[in-house]
Amino acid sequence: QVQLVESGGGSVQAGGSLRLSCAASGYIYSTMCTGWFRQAPGKEREGVAAIYPGAGSTSYADSVKGRFTISHDKAKKTVYLHMNSLKPEDTAMYYCAAGSMAGWVPPLGSSEYNYWGQGTQVTVSS
């Protein structure tokens, strides 16, 4: 079955960096869109970045453009979220998700995604 396992979360000071990893298994990796989402306490889940690994197309939320980069390693079947210039407002649980929708621009709406990981916590202190 489809399995997504996140890692790489932690606590950093504002301005620091983290790299999150999402290891995928149980499906043909390049055929599904993979996205990163986050949810802070009391807030709705927010799409952060997404990628179609086969095409390499990406999309980003306005709040992270220029600071976060999504990438992937086909051989490792792993999608990464490189987070730079972190801010306290980036503090949240970060989730990896995969979906089989077709398209060119990877969607950032959570309802588009069928499979979800357990999440990894990112805490940014000021």
PDB file of C-alpha atoms in Angstrom:
ATOM      1  CA  GLN A   1       0.000   0.000   0.000  1.00  0.00           C
ATOM      2  CA  VAL A   2       0.997   3.624  -0.406  1.00  0.00           C
ATOM      3  CA  GLN A   3       3.202   4.813   2.420  1.00  0.00           C
ATOM      4  CA  LEU A   4       4.680   8.243   3.038  1.00  0.00           C
ATOM      5  CA  VAL A   5       7.171   8.779   5.843  1.00  0.00           C
ATOM      6  CA  GLU A   6       8.314  12.277   6.783  1.00  0.00           C
ATOM      7  CA  SER A   7      11.487  13.159   8.634  1.00  0.00           C
ATOM      8  CA  GLY A   8      13.738  16.125   9.269  1.00  0.00           C
ATOM      9  CA  GLY A   9      11.613  18.295  11.495  1.00  0.00           C
ATOM     10  CA  GLY A  10      13.004  19.983  14.563  1.00  0.00           C
ATOM     11  CA  SER A  11      13.502  23.234  16.417  1.00  0.00           C
ATOM     12  CA  VAL A  12      15.469  26.120  14.954  1.00  0.00           C
ATOM     13  CA  GLN A  13      15.862  29.819  15.531  1.00  0.00           C
ATOM     14  CA  ALA A  14      14.418  32.370  13.176  1.00  0.00           C
ATOM     15  CA  GLY A  15      16.553  32.713  10.081  1.00  0.00           C
ATOM     16  CA  GLY A  16      17.671  29.107  10.245  1.00  0.00           C
ATOM     17  CA  SER A  17      17.147  26.253   7.813  1.00  0.00           C
ATOM     18  CA  LEU A  18      15.733  22.747   7.799  1.00  0.00           C
ATOM     19  CA  ARG A  19      15.291  20.070   5.186  1.00  0.00           C
ATOM     20  CA  LEU A  20      12.262  17.826   5.379  1.00  0.00           C
ATOM     21  CA  SER A  21      12.197  14.455   3.632  1.00  0.00           C
ATOM     22  CA  CYS A  22       9.245  12.380   2.452  1.00  0.00           C
ATOM     23  CA  ALA A  23      10.091   8.791   1.588  1.00  0.00           C
ATOM     24  CA  ALA A  24       7.477   7.208  -0.672  1.00  0.00           C
ATOM     25  CA  SER A  25       6.705   3.551  -1.233  1.00  0.00           C
ATOM     26  CA  GLY A  26       3.918   1.347  -2.540  1.00  0.00           C
ATOM     27  CA  TYR A  27       3.276   3.095  -5.846  1.00  0.00           C
ATOM     28  CA  ILE A  28       4.963   4.184  -9.065  1.00  0.00           C
ATOM     29  CA  TYR A  29       6.717   7.231  -7.725  1.00  0.00           C
ATOM     30  CA  SER A  30       6.787   9.398 -10.841  1.00  0.00           C
ATOM     31  CA  THR A  31       3.079   9.003 -11.580  1.00  0.00           C
ATOM     32  CA  MET A  32       1.754  10.857  -8.545  1.00  0.00           C
ATOM     33  CA  CYS A  33       1.887  14.445  -7.450  1.00  0.00           C
ATOM     34  CA  THR A  34       3.528  15.009  -4.067  1.00  0.00           C
ATOM     35  CA  GLY A  35       2.884  17.985  -1.857  1.00  0.00           C
ATOM     36  CA  TRP A  36       3.903  19.436   1.474  1.00  0.00           C
ATOM     37  CA  PHE A  37       1.261  20.852   3.766  1.00  0.00           C
ATOM     38  CA  ARG A  38       1.373  22.374   7.220  1.00  0.00           C
ATOM     39  CA  GLN A  39      -1.030  22.919  10.022  1.00  0.00           C
ATOM     40  CA  ALA A  40      -0.506  25.129  13.040  1.00  0.00           C
ATOM     41  CA  PRO A  41      -2.650  24.805  16.178  1.00  0.00           C
ATOM     42  CA  GLY A  42      -6.041  26.403  15.636  1.00  0.00           C
ATOM     43  CA  LYS A  43      -5.440  26.968  11.931  1.00  0.00           C
ATOM     44  CA  GLU A  44      -6.512  25.217   8.756  1.00  0.00           C
ATOM     45  CA  ARG A  45      -4.164  22.964   6.860  1.00  0.00           C
ATOM     46  CA  GLU A  46      -2.224  24.972   4.276  1.00  0.00           C
ATOM     47  CA  GLY A  47      -0.572  23.818   1.076  1.00  0.00           C
ATOM     48  CA  VAL A  48       3.080  24.863   1.079  1.00  0.00           C
ATOM     49  CA  ALA A  49       4.650  23.351  -2.027  1.00  0.00           C
ATOM     50  CA  ALA A  50       3.994  20.578  -4.505  1.00  0.00           C
ATOM     51  CA  ILE A  51       5.748  18.794  -7.334  1.00  0.00           C
ATOM     52  CA  TYR A  52       5.005  16.458 -10.189  1.00  0.00           C
ATOM     53  CA  PRO A  53       8.175  14.331 -10.046  1.00  0.00           C
ATOM     54  CA  GLY A  54       7.753  13.046 -13.581  1.00  0.00           C
ATOM     55  CA  ALA A  55       7.524  16.502 -15.171  1.00  0.00           C
ATOM     56  CA  GLY A  56       9.463  18.421 -12.543  1.00  0.00           C
ATOM     57  CA  SER A  57       6.830  21.138 -12.357  1.00  0.00           C
ATOM     58  CA  THR A  58       6.396  22.829  -9.000  1.00  0.00           C
ATOM     59  CA  SER A  59       4.129  25.235  -7.184  1.00  0.00           C
ATOM     60  CA  TYR A  60       4.491  27.236  -3.982  1.00  0.00           C
ATOM     61  CA  ALA A  61       2.321  29.142  -1.567  1.00  0.00           C
ATOM     62  CA  ASP A  62       2.959  32.881  -1.651  1.00  0.00           C
ATOM     63  CA  SER A  63       4.010  32.785   1.997  1.00  0.00           C
ATOM     64  CA  VAL A  64       7.031  30.591   1.239  1.00  0.00           C
ATOM     65  CA  LYS A  65       8.092  31.670  -2.252  1.00  0.00           C
ATOM     66  CA  GLY A  66      11.764  32.524  -2.343  1.00  0.00           C
ATOM     67  CA  ARG A  67      12.412  30.747   0.973  1.00  0.00           C
ATOM     68  CA  PHE A  68      11.298  27.148   0.431  1.00  0.00           C
ATOM     69  CA  THR A  69      12.264  24.800  -2.391  1.00  0.00           C
ATOM     70  CA  ILE A  70      10.713  21.451  -3.200  1.00  0.00           C
ATOM     71  CA  SER A  71      12.835  18.845  -4.939  1.00  0.00           C
ATOM     72  CA  HIS A  72      13.002  15.113  -5.398  1.00  0.00           C
ATOM     73  CA  ASP A  73      15.382  12.215  -5.795  1.00  0.00           C
ATOM     74  CA  LYS A  74      13.916   9.682  -8.190  1.00  0.00           C
ATOM     75  CA  ALA A  75      16.307   6.904  -7.217  1.00  0.00           C
ATOM     76  CA  LYS A  76      15.472   7.305  -3.530  1.00  0.00           C
ATOM     77  CA  LYS A  77      11.766   7.952  -4.177  1.00  0.00           C
ATOM     78  CA  THR A  78      12.040  10.862  -1.819  1.00  0.00           C
ATOM     79  CA  VAL A  79      10.657  14.378  -1.996  1.00  0.00           C
ATOM     80  CA  TYR A  80      12.404  17.120  -0.061  1.00  0.00           C
ATOM     81  CA  LEU A  81      11.323  20.477   1.274  1.00  0.00           C
ATOM     82  CA  HIS A  82      14.288  22.793   1.754  1.00  0.00           C
ATOM     83  CA  MET A  83      13.299  25.561   4.133  1.00  0.00           C
ATOM     84  CA  ASN A  84      15.479  28.646   4.481  1.00  0.00           C
ATOM     85  CA  SER A  85      15.043  31.953   6.301  1.00  0.00           C
ATOM     86  CA  LEU A  86      12.566  30.328   8.637  1.00  0.00           C
ATOM     87  CA  LYS A  87      10.166  32.528  10.560  1.00  0.00           C
ATOM     88  CA  PRO A  88       8.208  31.877  13.755  1.00  0.00           C
ATOM     89  CA  GLU A  89       5.035  31.804  11.650  1.00  0.00           C
ATOM     90  CA  ASP A  90       6.415  28.735   9.846  1.00  0.00           C
ATOM     91  CA  THR A  91       5.936  26.770  13.059  1.00  0.00           C
ATOM     92  CA  ALA A  92       3.541  23.904  12.332  1.00  0.00           C
ATOM     93  CA  MET A  93       3.178  20.199  11.805  1.00  0.00           C
ATOM     94  CA  TYR A  94       4.320  19.485   8.259  1.00  0.00           C
ATOM     95  CA  TYR A  95       2.721  16.700   6.260  1.00  0.00           C
ATOM     96  CA  CYS A  96       3.659  15.019   3.026  1.00  0.00           C
ATOM     97  CA  ALA A  97       0.829  13.933   0.730  1.00  0.00           C
ATOM     98  CA  ALA A  98       0.464  12.198  -2.621  1.00  0.00           C
ATOM     99  CA  GLY A  99      -2.309  12.228  -5.173  1.00  0.00           C
ATOM    100  CA  SER A 100      -2.986  10.694  -8.571  1.00  0.00           C
ATOM    101  CA  MET A 101      -4.550  13.776 -10.185  1.00  0.00           C
ATOM    102  CA  ALA A 102      -3.342  14.724 -13.637  1.00  0.00           C
ATOM    103  CA  GLY A 103      -2.274  18.189 -14.638  1.00  0.00           C
ATOM    104  CA  TRP A 104       0.636  20.507 -15.178  1.00  0.00           C
ATOM    105  CA  VAL A 105       0.585  22.810 -12.167  1.00  0.00           C
ATOM    106  CA  PRO A 106       0.719  20.784  -8.944  1.00  0.00           C
ATOM    107  CA  PRO A 107      -2.258  21.737  -6.796  1.00  0.00           C
ATOM    108  CA  LEU A 108      -1.968  23.047  -3.258  1.00  0.00           C
ATOM    109  CA  GLY A 109      -5.476  22.119  -2.183  1.00  0.00           C
ATOM    110  CA  SER A 110      -5.461  19.331   0.399  1.00  0.00           C
ATOM    111  CA  SER A 111      -8.648  17.775  -0.970  1.00  0.00           C
ATOM    112  CA  GLU A 112      -6.757  16.816  -4.134  1.00  0.00           C
ATOM    113  CA  TYR A 113      -4.512  14.414  -2.260  1.00  0.00           C
ATOM    114  CA  ASN A 114      -5.390  10.854  -1.349  1.00  0.00           C
ATOM    115  CA  TYR A 115      -2.510   9.685   0.770  1.00  0.00           C
ATOM    116  CA  TRP A 116      -0.934  11.334   3.794  1.00  0.00           C
ATOM    117  CA  GLY A 117       2.049  10.823   6.048  1.00  0.00           C
ATOM    118  CA  GLN A 118       2.034  11.141   9.823  1.00  0.00           C
ATOM    119  CA  GLY A 119       3.723  14.526   9.901  1.00  0.00           C
ATOM    120  CA  THR A 120       6.875  16.036  11.332  1.00  0.00           C
ATOM    121  CA  GLN A 121       6.961  19.014  13.685  1.00  0.00           C
ATOM    122  CA  VAL A 122       8.804  22.213  12.810  1.00  0.00           C
ATOM    123  CA  THR A 123       9.235  24.825  15.518  1.00  0.00           C
ATOM    124  CA  VAL A 124      10.864  28.188  14.817  1.00  0.00           C
ATOM    125  CA  SER A 125      11.717  30.402  17.763  1.00  0.00           C
ATOM    126  CA  SER A 126      12.270  34.135  17.606  1.00  0.00           C
TER     127      SER A 126
END
